[in-house]
Coordinates of C-alpha atoms in Angstrom, one line a residue:
M4 CA 32.4 21.7 -13.2
N5 CA 28.6 21.9 -13.5
E6 CA 26.2 20.0 -11.4
L7 CA 25.2 17.6 -14.1
A8 CA 28.8 16.7 -15.0
L9 CA 29.6 16.3 -11.3
S10 CA 26.6 14.0 -11.0
D11 CA 27.8 11.8 -13.9
E12 CA 31.2 11.5 -12.3
I13 CA 29.7 10.6 -8.9
L14 CA 27.3 8.0 -10.4
M15 CA 30.3 5.9 -11.4
S16 CA 31.3 5.5 -7.7
V17 CA 27.9 4.3 -6.4
D18 CA 26.1 0.9 -6.3
K19 CA 23.8 0.3 -9.3
P20 CA 24.2 3.7 -11.1
A21 CA 21.4 2.6 -13.5
R22 CA 19.0 3.6 -10.7
Y23 CA 19.7 7.2 -11.5
I24 CA 20.3 7.6 -15.2
G25 CA 16.9 7.2 -16.7
N26 CA 16.7 6.4 -20.5
E27 CA 14.7 3.2 -19.9
V28 CA 12.6 1.5 -22.6
N29 CA 9.4 3.5 -23.2
I30 CA 10.7 6.6 -21.3
I31 CA 8.9 9.8 -22.4
K32 CA 11.0 12.6 -23.6
K33 CA 9.8 16.2 -24.0
N34 CA 11.4 19.6 -24.3
P35 CA 10.9 21.2 -20.8
G36 CA 10.7 24.6 -22.4
D37 CA 7.6 23.6 -24.4
V38 CA 5.5 22.7 -21.4
A39 CA 3.6 24.9 -18.8
I40 CA 3.9 22.4 -15.9
R41 CA 6.8 20.2 -14.8
F42 CA 5.8 17.5 -12.4
A43 CA 8.3 15.2 -10.5
M44 CA 6.6 11.9 -9.6
C45 CA 8.2 10.4 -6.6
F46 CA 8.1 6.9 -5.0
P47 CA 9.9 7.3 -1.6
D48 CA 11.9 4.1 -1.8
V49 CA 14.7 2.7 -3.8
Y50 CA 14.4 2.6 -7.6
E51 CA 13.8 -1.2 -7.9
I52 CA 10.8 -0.9 -5.5
G53 CA 9.3 2.2 -7.1
M54 CA 9.6 0.9 -10.7
S55 CA 7.3 -2.0 -9.7
H56 CA 4.5 0.3 -8.7
L57 CA 1.5 0.3 -11.1
G58 CA 0.0 3.5 -9.8
I59 CA 3.0 5.6 -10.8
Q60 CA 3.1 4.0 -14.3
I61 CA -0.6 4.9 -14.8
L62 CA -0.1 8.5 -13.7
Y63 CA 3.1 8.9 -15.6
D64 CA 1.4 7.8 -18.8
M65 CA -1.7 9.9 -18.0
F66 CA 0.1 13.2 -17.2
N67 CA 2.4 12.9 -20.2
Q68 CA -0.5 12.6 -22.6
R69 CA -1.1 16.3 -21.9
D70 CA 1.0 18.5 -24.2
D71 CA 1.4 21.1 -21.5
V72 CA 2.7 18.8 -18.8
Y73 CA 6.0 16.9 -18.5
C74 CA 5.9 14.3 -15.8
E75 CA 9.4 13.1 -14.7
R76 CA 10.4 10.6 -12.0
V77 CA 12.5 10.5 -8.8
Y78 CA 13.1 7.8 -6.3
S79 CA 14.9 7.7 -2.9
P80 CA 18.7 7.6 -3.5
W81 CA 20.3 4.6 -1.9
V82 CA 22.4 5.4 1.2
D83 CA 25.7 5.7 -0.7
L84 CA 24.4 8.4 -3.1
H85 CA 22.4 10.0 -0.2
K86 CA 25.7 10.6 1.6
I87 CA 27.4 12.1 -1.4
L88 CA 24.5 14.4 -2.3
K89 CA 24.5 15.7 1.3
Q90 CA 28.2 16.2 1.5
E91 CA 28.6 17.9 -1.9
R92 CA 25.3 19.9 -1.7
I93 CA 24.2 18.5 -5.0
P94 CA 20.4 18.8 -5.4
L95 CA 18.4 15.6 -6.0
F96 CA 17.5 15.3 -9.7
T97 CA 14.9 13.8 -12.0
L98 CA 15.6 10.7 -14.1
E99 CA 14.2 12.1 -17.4
T100 CA 16.3 15.3 -17.7
Q101 CA 18.6 15.3 -14.7
S102 CA 16.9 18.5 -13.6
P103 CA 16.9 19.5 -9.9
V104 CA 13.6 18.5 -8.3
R105 CA 13.4 21.9 -6.7
D106 CA 13.0 23.4 -10.2
M107 CA 9.7 21.5 -10.7
D108 CA 6.2 23.0 -10.4
F109 CA 5.0 20.0 -8.4
L110 CA 6.6 17.2 -6.5
G111 CA 4.1 14.4 -6.3
I112 CA 4.8 11.7 -3.7
T113 CA 2.9 8.4 -3.5
I114 CA 2.6 7.2 0.1
Q115 CA 2.1 3.5 0.2
Y116 CA 3.3 2.5 3.7
E117 CA 3.9 4.2 7.0
M118 CA 7.5 3.1 7.3
C119 CA 8.5 5.1 4.2
Y120 CA 7.6 8.4 6.0
T121 CA 11.2 9.4 6.8
N122 CA 12.2 8.7 3.2
I123 CA 9.7 11.5 2.2
L124 CA 11.7 13.9 4.4
Q125 CA 14.9 12.5 2.7
I126 CA 13.5 13.4 -0.7
L127 CA 12.6 17.0 0.4
D128 CA 15.9 17.4 2.2
L129 CA 18.1 16.2 -0.7
S130 CA 16.0 18.3 -3.1
Q131 CA 16.8 21.3 -1.0
I132 CA 13.1 22.0 -0.5
P133 CA 12.2 23.2 3.0
L134 CA 10.8 20.3 5.0
L135 CA 7.9 22.3 6.5
A136 CA 5.2 23.5 4.1
H137 CA 4.8 26.9 5.8
M138 CA 8.5 27.7 5.2
R139 CA 8.4 27.2 1.4
A140 CA 8.8 30.2 -0.9
E141 CA 6.9 31.0 -4.1
E142 CA 9.5 29.3 -6.3
D143 CA 9.5 26.0 -4.4
P144 CA 7.5 23.1 -5.9
L145 CA 4.0 22.4 -4.5
V146 CA 4.3 19.1 -2.6
I147 CA 1.3 16.9 -3.2
G148 CA 0.8 13.4 -1.6
G149 CA -1.4 10.6 -2.9
G150 CA -1.9 6.8 -2.2
P151 CA -3.5 4.7 0.5
C152 CA -1.7 6.4 3.5
T153 CA -3.5 9.7 2.6
Y154 CA -6.6 8.2 4.1
N155 CA -5.0 9.5 7.3
P156 CA -2.6 12.2 6.1
E157 CA -2.4 13.9 9.5
P158 CA 1.1 12.7 10.7
L159 CA 2.4 14.2 7.4
A160 CA 0.3 17.3 7.4
D161 CA 3.2 19.7 8.2
F162 CA 5.3 18.5 5.2
F163 CA 2.7 18.6 2.4
D164 CA 1.1 21.6 0.7
L165 CA -1.8 19.4 -0.4
F166 CA -3.0 15.8 -0.7
Y167 CA -5.0 14.1 -3.4
I168 CA -7.4 11.6 -1.7
G169 CA -8.6 8.8 -3.9
E170 CA -7.9 7.5 -7.4
G171 CA -5.8 9.8 -9.6
E172 CA -7.6 9.4 -12.9
T173 CA -10.4 11.9 -12.1
Q174 CA -9.2 15.4 -10.9
Y175 CA -5.6 16.0 -11.9
D176 CA -6.7 17.7 -15.1
A177 CA -8.7 20.2 -13.1
L178 CA -5.8 20.7 -10.7
F179 CA -3.4 21.4 -13.6
D180 CA -5.8 23.7 -15.3
L181 CA -6.3 25.7 -12.1
Y182 CA -2.5 25.9 -11.5
K183 CA -2.0 27.3 -15.0
S184 CA -4.9 29.8 -14.6
V185 CA -3.6 31.1 -11.2
R186 CA 0.0 31.4 -12.5
E187 CA -1.0 33.2 -15.7
R188 CA -2.8 35.9 -13.7
G189 CA 0.1 36.3 -11.4
G190 CA -1.5 34.6 -8.4
T191 CA 0.4 33.4 -5.3
R192 CA 1.0 30.0 -3.9
Q193 CA -1.5 30.6 -1.2
E194 CA -4.2 31.8 -3.7
F195 CA -3.7 28.5 -5.6
L196 CA -4.1 26.4 -2.4
R197 CA -7.2 28.3 -1.4
A198 CA -8.7 27.6 -4.8
A199 CA -7.4 24.0 -5.0
C200 CA -9.3 22.9 -1.9
Q201 CA -12.6 23.4 -3.8
I202 CA -11.6 20.6 -6.2
P203 CA -13.1 17.3 -5.1
G204 CA -10.6 15.0 -3.4
I205 CA -8.1 17.8 -2.6
Y206 CA -7.1 18.4 1.0
V207 CA -5.0 21.4 2.0
P208 CA -3.9 20.8 5.6
S209 CA -2.8 24.4 6.3
L210 CA -6.5 25.5 5.8
Y211 CA -7.6 23.4 8.8
E212 CA -7.0 23.7 12.5
V213 CA -7.0 21.2 15.3
S214 CA -7.6 21.6 19.0
Y215 CA -7.1 19.0 21.7
N216 CA -8.7 17.9 25.0
E217 CA -6.6 17.7 28.2
D218 CA -6.4 13.9 27.8
G219 CA -4.8 14.3 24.4
T220 CA -7.8 13.4 22.3
I221 CA -9.1 15.7 19.6
R222 CA -11.6 18.4 20.7
S223 CA -12.2 19.8 17.2
F224 CA -11.0 19.7 13.7
A225 CA -12.4 22.4 11.4
P226 CA -11.6 24.6 8.4
K227 CA -10.1 28.0 9.1
Y228 CA -12.3 29.7 6.6
A229 CA -16.0 29.5 5.7
D230 CA -15.4 28.6 2.0
V231 CA -13.1 25.6 2.8
P232 CA -15.0 22.3 2.7
P233 CA -15.4 20.6 6.1
I234 CA -15.4 17.2 4.5
V235 CA -13.1 15.9 1.7
R236 CA -14.7 13.1 -0.3
K237 CA -12.5 10.5 -1.9
E238 CA -12.2 10.4 -5.7
I239 CA -13.0 7.2 -7.5
Q240 CA -12.8 6.1 -11.1
M241 CA -16.0 4.1 -11.7
D242 CA -15.4 3.1 -15.4
L243 CA -12.2 1.0 -15.4
T244 CA -12.6 -0.1 -19.0
D245 CA -12.9 3.1 -21.0
T246 CA -10.1 4.9 -19.1
L247 CA -6.3 5.3 -19.3
Y248 CA -4.0 2.4 -18.9
P249 CA -0.3 2.4 -19.8
R250 CA 0.1 0.2 -23.0
K251 CA 3.8 1.1 -23.1
P252 CA 5.0 0.9 -19.4
L253 CA 8.5 1.8 -18.5
V254 CA 11.1 -1.0 -18.5
P255 CA 14.1 -0.7 -16.2
Y256 CA 17.6 -1.7 -17.1
I257 CA 18.2 -3.4 -13.8
K258 CA 16.0 -6.0 -12.3
A259 CA 13.0 -4.5 -10.4
T260 CA 11.2 -6.2 -7.5
Q261 CA 8.4 -7.1 -9.9
D262 CA 10.0 -7.3 -13.4
R263 CA 6.9 -8.1 -15.3
V264 CA 3.8 -6.8 -17.1
V265 CA 1.1 -6.0 -14.5
L266 CA -2.5 -6.3 -15.5
E267 CA -4.9 -4.7 -13.1
I268 CA -8.2 -6.7 -13.5
Q269 CA -10.4 -4.9 -10.9
R270 CA -10.3 -2.6 -7.9
G271 CA -12.0 -3.2 -4.6
C272 CA -13.0 -6.4 -2.9
I273 CA -16.3 -8.0 -2.1
R274 CA -15.1 -9.9 1.0
G275 CA -15.3 -7.4 3.8
C276 CA -12.4 -8.6 6.1
R277 CA -12.6 -6.3 9.1
F278 CA -8.9 -5.7 9.4
C279 CA -8.3 -4.8 5.7
Q280 CA -8.1 -1.1 4.9
A281 CA -7.8 -1.7 1.1
G282 CA -11.0 -3.8 1.1
M283 CA -12.9 -0.8 2.6
I284 CA -11.4 2.3 0.9
Y285 CA -11.5 0.9 -2.6
R286 CA -15.2 0.0 -2.4
P287 CA -17.2 -0.6 -4.5
T288 CA -15.6 -3.5 -6.5
R289 CA -15.2 -2.5 -10.1
E290 CA -14.1 -4.8 -13.0
R291 CA -12.2 -4.1 -16.2
E292 CA -13.9 -5.7 -19.2
V293 CA -12.0 -8.8 -20.4
G294 CA -11.7 -7.6 -24.0
M295 CA -9.8 -4.5 -22.8
L296 CA -7.6 -6.7 -20.6
K297 CA -6.7 -9.0 -23.5
E298 CA -5.8 -6.0 -25.7
C299 CA -3.7 -4.5 -22.9
A300 CA -1.9 -7.8 -22.2
R301 CA -0.9 -8.2 -25.9
E302 CA 0.2 -4.6 -26.4
M303 CA 2.2 -4.4 -23.1
L304 CA 4.0 -7.7 -23.8
E305 CA 4.9 -6.4 -27.3
S306 CA 6.1 -3.0 -26.1
T307 CA 8.2 -4.2 -23.2
G308 CA 9.6 -7.6 -24.1
H309 CA 8.8 -8.8 -20.6
E310 CA 8.6 -12.6 -20.1
E311 CA 6.1 -12.6 -17.3
I312 CA 2.6 -11.2 -16.8
S313 CA 0.9 -10.8 -13.5
L314 CA -2.7 -10.2 -12.5
S315 CA -3.2 -7.4 -10.0
S316 CA -6.2 -7.1 -7.7
L317 CA -7.2 -7.7 -4.1
S318 CA -9.0 -11.0 -4.7
S319 CA -8.4 -12.2 -8.2
S320 CA -10.7 -15.2 -7.8
D321 CA -13.7 -12.9 -7.5
Y322 CA -13.2 -11.4 -11.0
S323 CA -16.2 -12.6 -12.9
Q324 CA -14.5 -13.1 -16.2
L325 CA -11.4 -14.9 -14.8
A326 CA -11.8 -18.2 -16.7
E327 CA -11.9 -16.4 -20.1
L328 CA -9.0 -14.2 -19.3
I329 CA -6.8 -17.1 -18.0
N330 CA -7.6 -19.2 -21.1
Y331 CA -6.4 -16.3 -23.3
L332 CA -3.2 -15.7 -21.3
I333 CA -2.3 -19.4 -21.4
G334 CA -1.7 -18.8 -25.1
F335 CA 1.3 -16.6 -24.2
K336 CA 2.7 -19.5 -22.2
E337 CA 3.6 -21.2 -25.5
K338 CA 5.6 -18.1 -26.4
G339 CA 7.8 -18.4 -23.3
V340 CA 5.7 -15.9 -21.1
N341 CA 5.2 -16.9 -17.5
I342 CA 1.9 -16.1 -15.8
S343 CA 1.6 -15.1 -12.2
L344 CA -1.7 -15.5 -10.5
P345 CA -1.8 -14.0 -7.0
S346 CA -4.8 -13.8 -4.7
L347 CA -6.5 -16.9 -5.9
R348 CA -8.7 -19.0 -3.7
I349 CA -7.4 -22.6 -3.4
D350 CA -10.3 -24.4 -5.1
A351 CA -10.5 -26.9 -7.9
F352 CA -10.8 -24.3 -10.7
S353 CA -7.8 -22.3 -9.4
L354 CA -5.6 -25.3 -8.9
D355 CA -6.4 -26.5 -12.4
V356 CA -5.4 -23.1 -13.7
M357 CA -2.2 -22.9 -11.7
S358 CA -1.2 -26.4 -12.7
K359 CA -1.3 -25.2 -16.4
V360 CA 0.8 -22.1 -15.8
Q361 CA 3.2 -23.1 -12.9
D362 CA 5.9 -25.6 -12.4
V363 CA 4.2 -27.5 -9.6
R364 CA 7.5 -29.0 -8.3
K365 CA 9.1 -25.6 -7.8
S366 CA 6.2 -23.5 -6.7
S367 CA 4.4 -23.2 -3.4
L368 CA 0.8 -22.4 -2.6
T369 CA -0.3 -19.6 -0.3
F370 CA -3.2 -19.7 2.1
A371 CA -4.0 -16.7 4.2
P372 CA -6.4 -18.0 7.0
E373 CA -5.2 -14.9 9.1
A374 CA -6.4 -16.7 12.3
G375 CA -6.0 -20.2 13.6
S376 CA -9.4 -20.8 15.1
Q377 CA -12.8 -20.7 13.5
R378 CA -14.0 -18.4 16.2
L379 CA -11.4 -15.7 15.4
R380 CA -11.9 -16.1 11.7
N381 CA -15.5 -15.2 12.3
V382 CA -14.5 -12.2 14.4
I383 CA -12.4 -10.8 11.5
N384 CA -15.0 -11.9 8.9
K385 CA -12.5 -13.9 7.0
G386 CA -15.2 -16.1 5.5
L387 CA -12.9 -19.2 5.4
T388 CA -13.8 -22.4 7.3
E389 CA -11.3 -25.1 8.3
E390 CA -13.2 -27.5 6.1
V391 CA -12.6 -25.3 3.1
I392 CA -8.9 -24.8 4.0
L393 CA -8.3 -28.6 4.4
E394 CA -10.2 -29.4 1.3
G395 CA -8.2 -26.9 -0.7
A396 CA -4.9 -28.3 0.7
G397 CA -6.0 -31.9 -0.1
L398 CA -6.8 -30.9 -3.7
A399 CA -3.4 -29.2 -4.0
F400 CA -1.5 -32.2 -2.6
A401 CA -3.4 -34.5 -4.9
G402 CA -2.3 -32.2 -7.8
G403 CA 1.4 -32.6 -7.0
W404 CA 2.1 -29.6 -4.7
Q405 CA 3.9 -30.2 -1.4
K406 CA 4.9 -26.7 -0.4
V407 CA 2.4 -24.5 1.4
K408 CA 2.8 -21.0 2.9
L409 CA 0.3 -20.0 5.6
Y410 CA -0.2 -16.3 6.7
F411 CA -1.6 -15.4 10.1
M412 CA -1.9 -12.3 12.3
L413 CA -1.3 -12.2 16.0
G414 CA -2.9 -9.6 18.3
L415 CA -6.3 -9.4 16.6
P416 CA -9.2 -8.1 18.7
T417 CA -10.6 -10.7 21.2
E418 CA -7.7 -13.1 20.5
T419 CA -7.1 -15.7 23.3
E420 CA -4.2 -18.0 24.0
E421 CA -6.3 -20.9 22.5
D422 CA -6.7 -18.9 19.3
M423 CA -2.9 -18.6 19.1
R424 CA -2.3 -22.3 19.7
E425 CA -4.8 -23.1 16.9
I426 CA -2.3 -21.7 14.4
P427 CA 0.2 -24.5 14.5
R428 CA -2.6 -27.0 15.1
L429 CA -4.2 -26.0 11.8
A430 CA -0.8 -26.3 10.1
E431 CA -0.4 -29.8 11.5
K432 CA -3.8 -30.8 10.2
I433 CA -2.7 -29.6 6.7
A434 CA 0.5 -31.7 7.0
R435 CA -1.5 -34.7 8.1
R436 CA -3.7 -34.3 5.0
Y437 CA -0.6 -34.6 2.9
Y438 CA 0.6 -37.8 4.6
E439 CA -2.7 -39.4 4.1
I440 CA -1.8 -39.6 0.4
P441 CA -0.1 -43.0 -0.4
K442 CA 3.7 -42.7 -0.2
D443 CA 4.3 -43.6 -3.8
Q444 CA 2.0 -40.7 -4.9
R445 CA 3.7 -38.0 -2.9
N446 CA 5.9 -35.4 -4.4
G447 CA 8.7 -35.4 -1.8
K448 CA 8.5 -34.2 1.7
C449 CA 5.8 -31.8 2.8
Q450 CA 7.0 -28.3 3.7
I451 CA 4.6 -25.9 5.5
T452 CA 5.8 -22.4 6.4
I453 CA 3.8 -20.5 9.0
S454 CA 4.3 -16.7 9.0
T455 CA 2.7 -14.4 11.5
S456 CA 2.6 -10.6 11.3
F457 CA 1.3 -8.5 14.2
F458 CA -2.1 -6.8 13.8
V459 CA -2.2 -3.1 13.1
P460 CA -5.6 -1.3 13.2
K461 CA -6.1 0.9 10.2
P462 CA -8.3 3.9 9.5
F463 CA -11.7 3.2 7.8
T464 CA -11.8 -0.4 9.0
P465 CA -14.2 -1.8 11.7
F466 CA -11.1 -2.3 13.8
Q467 CA -10.0 1.4 13.7
W468 CA -11.2 1.7 17.4
A469 CA -9.2 -1.4 18.6
A470 CA -6.2 -1.3 21.0
M471 CA -2.8 -2.6 20.0
Y472 CA -0.3 -4.3 22.3
A473 CA 3.2 -3.4 23.5
K474 CA 6.2 -5.0 21.7
E475 CA 6.8 -7.4 24.6
E476 CA 3.2 -8.7 24.4
Y477 CA 3.4 -9.3 20.6
L478 CA 6.7 -11.3 21.1
A479 CA 5.1 -13.3 23.9
R480 CA 2.3 -14.3 21.6
A481 CA 4.8 -15.4 19.0
R482 CA 6.5 -17.5 21.6
I483 CA 3.2 -19.2 22.4
V484 CA 2.8 -20.2 18.7
N485 CA 6.4 -21.4 18.6
E486 CA 5.9 -23.4 21.8
E487 CA 2.7 -25.1 20.5
M488 CA 4.4 -25.9 17.2
K489 CA 7.0 -28.1 19.0
E490 CA 4.1 -30.2 20.3
Q491 CA 2.8 -31.1 16.9
L492 CA 3.2 -34.6 15.5
N493 CA 4.4 -33.5 12.1
R494 CA 6.6 -30.7 13.5
K495 CA 9.5 -31.6 11.2
S496 CA 7.3 -30.5 8.3
L497 CA 6.6 -27.1 9.9
K498 CA 8.6 -23.9 9.9
Y499 CA 7.7 -20.7 11.7
N500 CA 8.6 -17.1 11.0
W501 CA 7.3 -14.0 12.6
H502 CA 7.4 -10.2 11.9
E503 CA 9.5 -7.6 13.8
A504 CA 7.5 -6.2 16.6
D505 CA 9.4 -2.9 16.8
V506 CA 8.3 -2.0 13.2
T507 CA 4.7 -3.0 14.0
V508 CA 4.6 -0.7 17.0
L509 CA 5.7 2.3 14.8
E510 CA 3.4 1.4 12.0
G511 CA 0.5 1.4 14.4
V512 CA 1.5 4.9 15.8
F513 CA 1.6 6.5 12.3
A514 CA -1.4 4.6 10.9
R515 CA -3.7 6.3 13.4
G516 CA -1.7 9.3 14.5
D517 CA -2.4 13.0 14.3
R518 CA -0.5 16.2 13.4
R519 CA 1.6 16.1 16.6
L520 CA 3.6 13.2 15.2
G521 CA 5.2 15.5 12.5
Q522 CA 7.8 16.7 15.0
V523 CA 8.7 13.0 15.8
L524 CA 9.2 12.3 12.1
Q525 CA 11.4 15.3 11.7
K526 CA 13.5 14.4 14.8
A527 CA 13.9 10.8 13.7
Y528 CA 15.1 11.9 10.2
E529 CA 17.6 14.3 11.7
K530 CA 18.9 11.4 13.8
G531 CA 19.5 9.4 10.6
C532 CA 16.4 7.3 10.2
I533 CA 15.7 6.4 6.5
F534 CA 14.7 3.2 4.8
D535 CA 12.9 2.1 7.9
A536 CA 11.1 -0.6 5.9
W537 CA 14.5 -2.3 5.4
S538 CA 15.5 -4.3 8.4
E539 CA 19.3 -3.6 7.9
F540 CA 18.7 0.1 8.3
F541 CA 15.8 0.2 10.8
D542 CA 17.1 1.7 14.1
N543 CA 14.5 1.4 16.9
G544 CA 16.7 3.1 19.4
K545 CA 16.8 6.4 17.4
W546 CA 13.0 6.3 17.0
M547 CA 12.5 5.8 20.8
E548 CA 14.9 8.8 21.4
A549 CA 12.9 10.9 19.0
F550 CA 9.6 10.1 20.8
R551 CA 11.2 10.9 24.2
E552 CA 12.7 14.2 23.1
C553 CA 9.4 15.3 21.6
G554 CA 7.5 14.3 24.7
I555 CA 5.2 12.1 22.7
S556 CA 3.7 8.8 24.2
I557 CA 3.6 5.8 22.0
D558 CA 1.2 4.1 24.4
F559 CA -1.3 7.0 23.9
Y560 CA -1.6 6.1 20.2
N561 CA -1.3 2.3 20.4
L562 CA -2.4 0.8 23.8
R563 CA -5.5 2.9 24.0
K564 CA -8.9 1.6 22.8
R565 CA -10.7 4.5 21.0
E566 CA -14.2 5.4 22.1
L567 CA -16.9 5.1 19.4
D568 CA -17.8 8.8 19.8
E569 CA -14.2 10.1 19.7
I570 CA -13.1 12.4 17.0
L571 CA -10.6 10.5 14.9
P572 CA -7.8 12.3 13.0
W573 CA -9.3 11.1 9.6
D574 CA -12.9 11.8 10.3
F575 CA -13.0 14.7 7.9
I576 CA -12.5 12.3 5.0
D577 CA -15.5 10.6 3.3
C578 CA -14.1 7.3 2.0
G579 CA -17.4 6.1 0.7
V580 CA -18.0 3.7 3.6
S581 CA -20.1 5.2 6.4
K582 CA -19.0 5.4 10.0
S583 CA -22.3 3.8 11.1
F584 CA -21.5 0.7 8.9
L585 CA -18.0 0.5 10.5
R586 CA -19.5 0.7 14.0
R587 CA -22.0 -2.0 13.1
E588 CA -19.2 -4.2 11.8
W589 CA -17.2 -3.5 15.0
Q590 CA -20.1 -4.8 17.1
H591 CA -20.5 -7.8 14.8
A592 CA -16.9 -8.6 15.5
Q593 CA -17.4 -8.6 19.2
D594 CA -20.4 -11.0 18.7
G595 CA -18.5 -13.2 16.2
K596 CA -21.1 -12.5 13.6
V597 CA -20.2 -13.1 9.9
T598 CA -21.3 -10.5 7.3
P599 CA -21.9 -12.0 3.8
N600 CA -19.8 -10.8 0.9
C601 CA -21.1 -8.1 -1.4
R602 CA -22.3 -10.5 -4.1
M603 CA -24.2 -12.6 -1.6
Q604 CA -26.0 -9.7 0.1
C605 CA -25.6 -5.9 0.3
S606 CA -24.5 -4.9 3.8
G607 CA -25.4 -1.2 3.3
C608 CA -21.9 0.1 3.7
G609 CA -22.5 3.3 1.8
A610 CA -20.6 2.6 -1.4
A611 CA -23.8 2.4 -3.4
Q612 CA -23.7 6.2 -3.5
F613 CA -21.2 5.8 -6.4
Q614 CA -23.9 4.1 -8.5
G615 CA -21.8 1.4 -10.1
G616 CA -19.6 -1.6 -9.7
V617 CA -20.8 -4.6 -7.7
C618 CA -23.4 -2.3 -6.0
L619 CA -25.5 -2.3 -9.2
E620 CA -25.9 -6.1 -9.0
H621 CA -28.3 -5.6 -6.1
Q622 CA -30.5 -3.1 -7.9
D623 CA -33.7 -4.3 -9.6

């Protein structure tokens, strides 16, 4: 029995076989024999999560517009199929042609979140590709990583041949052309990598070497050869209107996490929150023209049959043509299409819009104050005052809403016990605002859900130098919030949830880690760690064993405050925001000084070098 037939037989015995069969609406079919390059695009999580990711849809469409490239897809097999593939020695396969991933020219992995790192090893292992890049042979696929976690790729450096740092629209054509050229002249894998590092945005970790000081900090990070660039500059697509966007996105047969048309209206954010990596690495803010978005919305709804359309961006309220776009989309509401509007500020305009597109009685509103006290909101540069929060809540309650979700972080730099206690106090003030409405005008009981996550410092943010806390300290802070909540007058209207501290600790280690962590990742995977972002599979005990067996200290990576002159593992990357700006913002945080948003005043972050987007608004 051949591998494909065996796979078909096995698929009938696993949960949700539609995860693995392909043939979705708008799938692209080519004859593999007619192309020069076969590319397996991977999202290292289960199918339903991966199919909701816009970035893969964009690259899938873009790559397949080339006649000489066939881009196929692969996702992490669920635990049932994982077990079978391992036992039966069946190689992991692509959805489009059921071909072994190991037969591809490239395996491209999008790296969205630190807790998916062991799933990357799962993909390599099940594909029967050597885990370590230096052990791969000429016939093995070139493993390339992309996505936000590549802004510190070092914990994964041992497992990848190369990384693409930045936005994928700009340099993949050059990379594919180079690959064809090297292969046509009989060049080796190493020759290709040496040439690829000259392409902007491409980082080849094997071409760099790291040395360490006695205290464990980095002494030097430098190229091994004179012609290898010492700095890798991020790639950025400045024109978001006259560029590729998938008009016929893939439609899964089973319900995905986000089963809808996704309309990306802009990239970047003007706000400058000091904890937010996305707000820094995607600078400057760039908008798509509203005419292009209208056209995309219509075509995508027609080509997919979806009954919901969602706006995608970091801060949708800051999109300058939002009113015109919303008024256009409301027309689809009459045709049975729901409209999802995330990341809106709670002001009169937004509430008016939401009341037109949402069932007020069923939906809840989301505020993200991030900190309970005004002092701490100034430290993190949230730009949200208590007056604005309460005014927004009052408008919402008057408009018929009674459910509110509040998101906060615990463990932020300079946080005090008073700051923690202000979280439930702010929630109580919001509840009090609801009960000021006459009883006959209320829409049932008020429900306010407080959720706290634990702060994780990320590379290329002003807080990249900050210390984290141990698990026990994070939980102690959550208990303080819970204790204070019980003291509130309207406590029956309040509910409190908090994030798992174990996961936060690991996320922090890998967010700011270096190459030495690769051995821990491999050891944890060998112990059975996969799907670490799923609470039912996360096993902290196995992770702690892996760290102990490798002699790696979690405290070194998390509890230690970085010095401003320390070499950080990601310092070789130019993300477009200068280190001097980040240092300045770190000092402003200590002083509680607020930095105006990019439209109010240019803060000189360095993103003006790209000569476009919001930065142009400050030029004469």
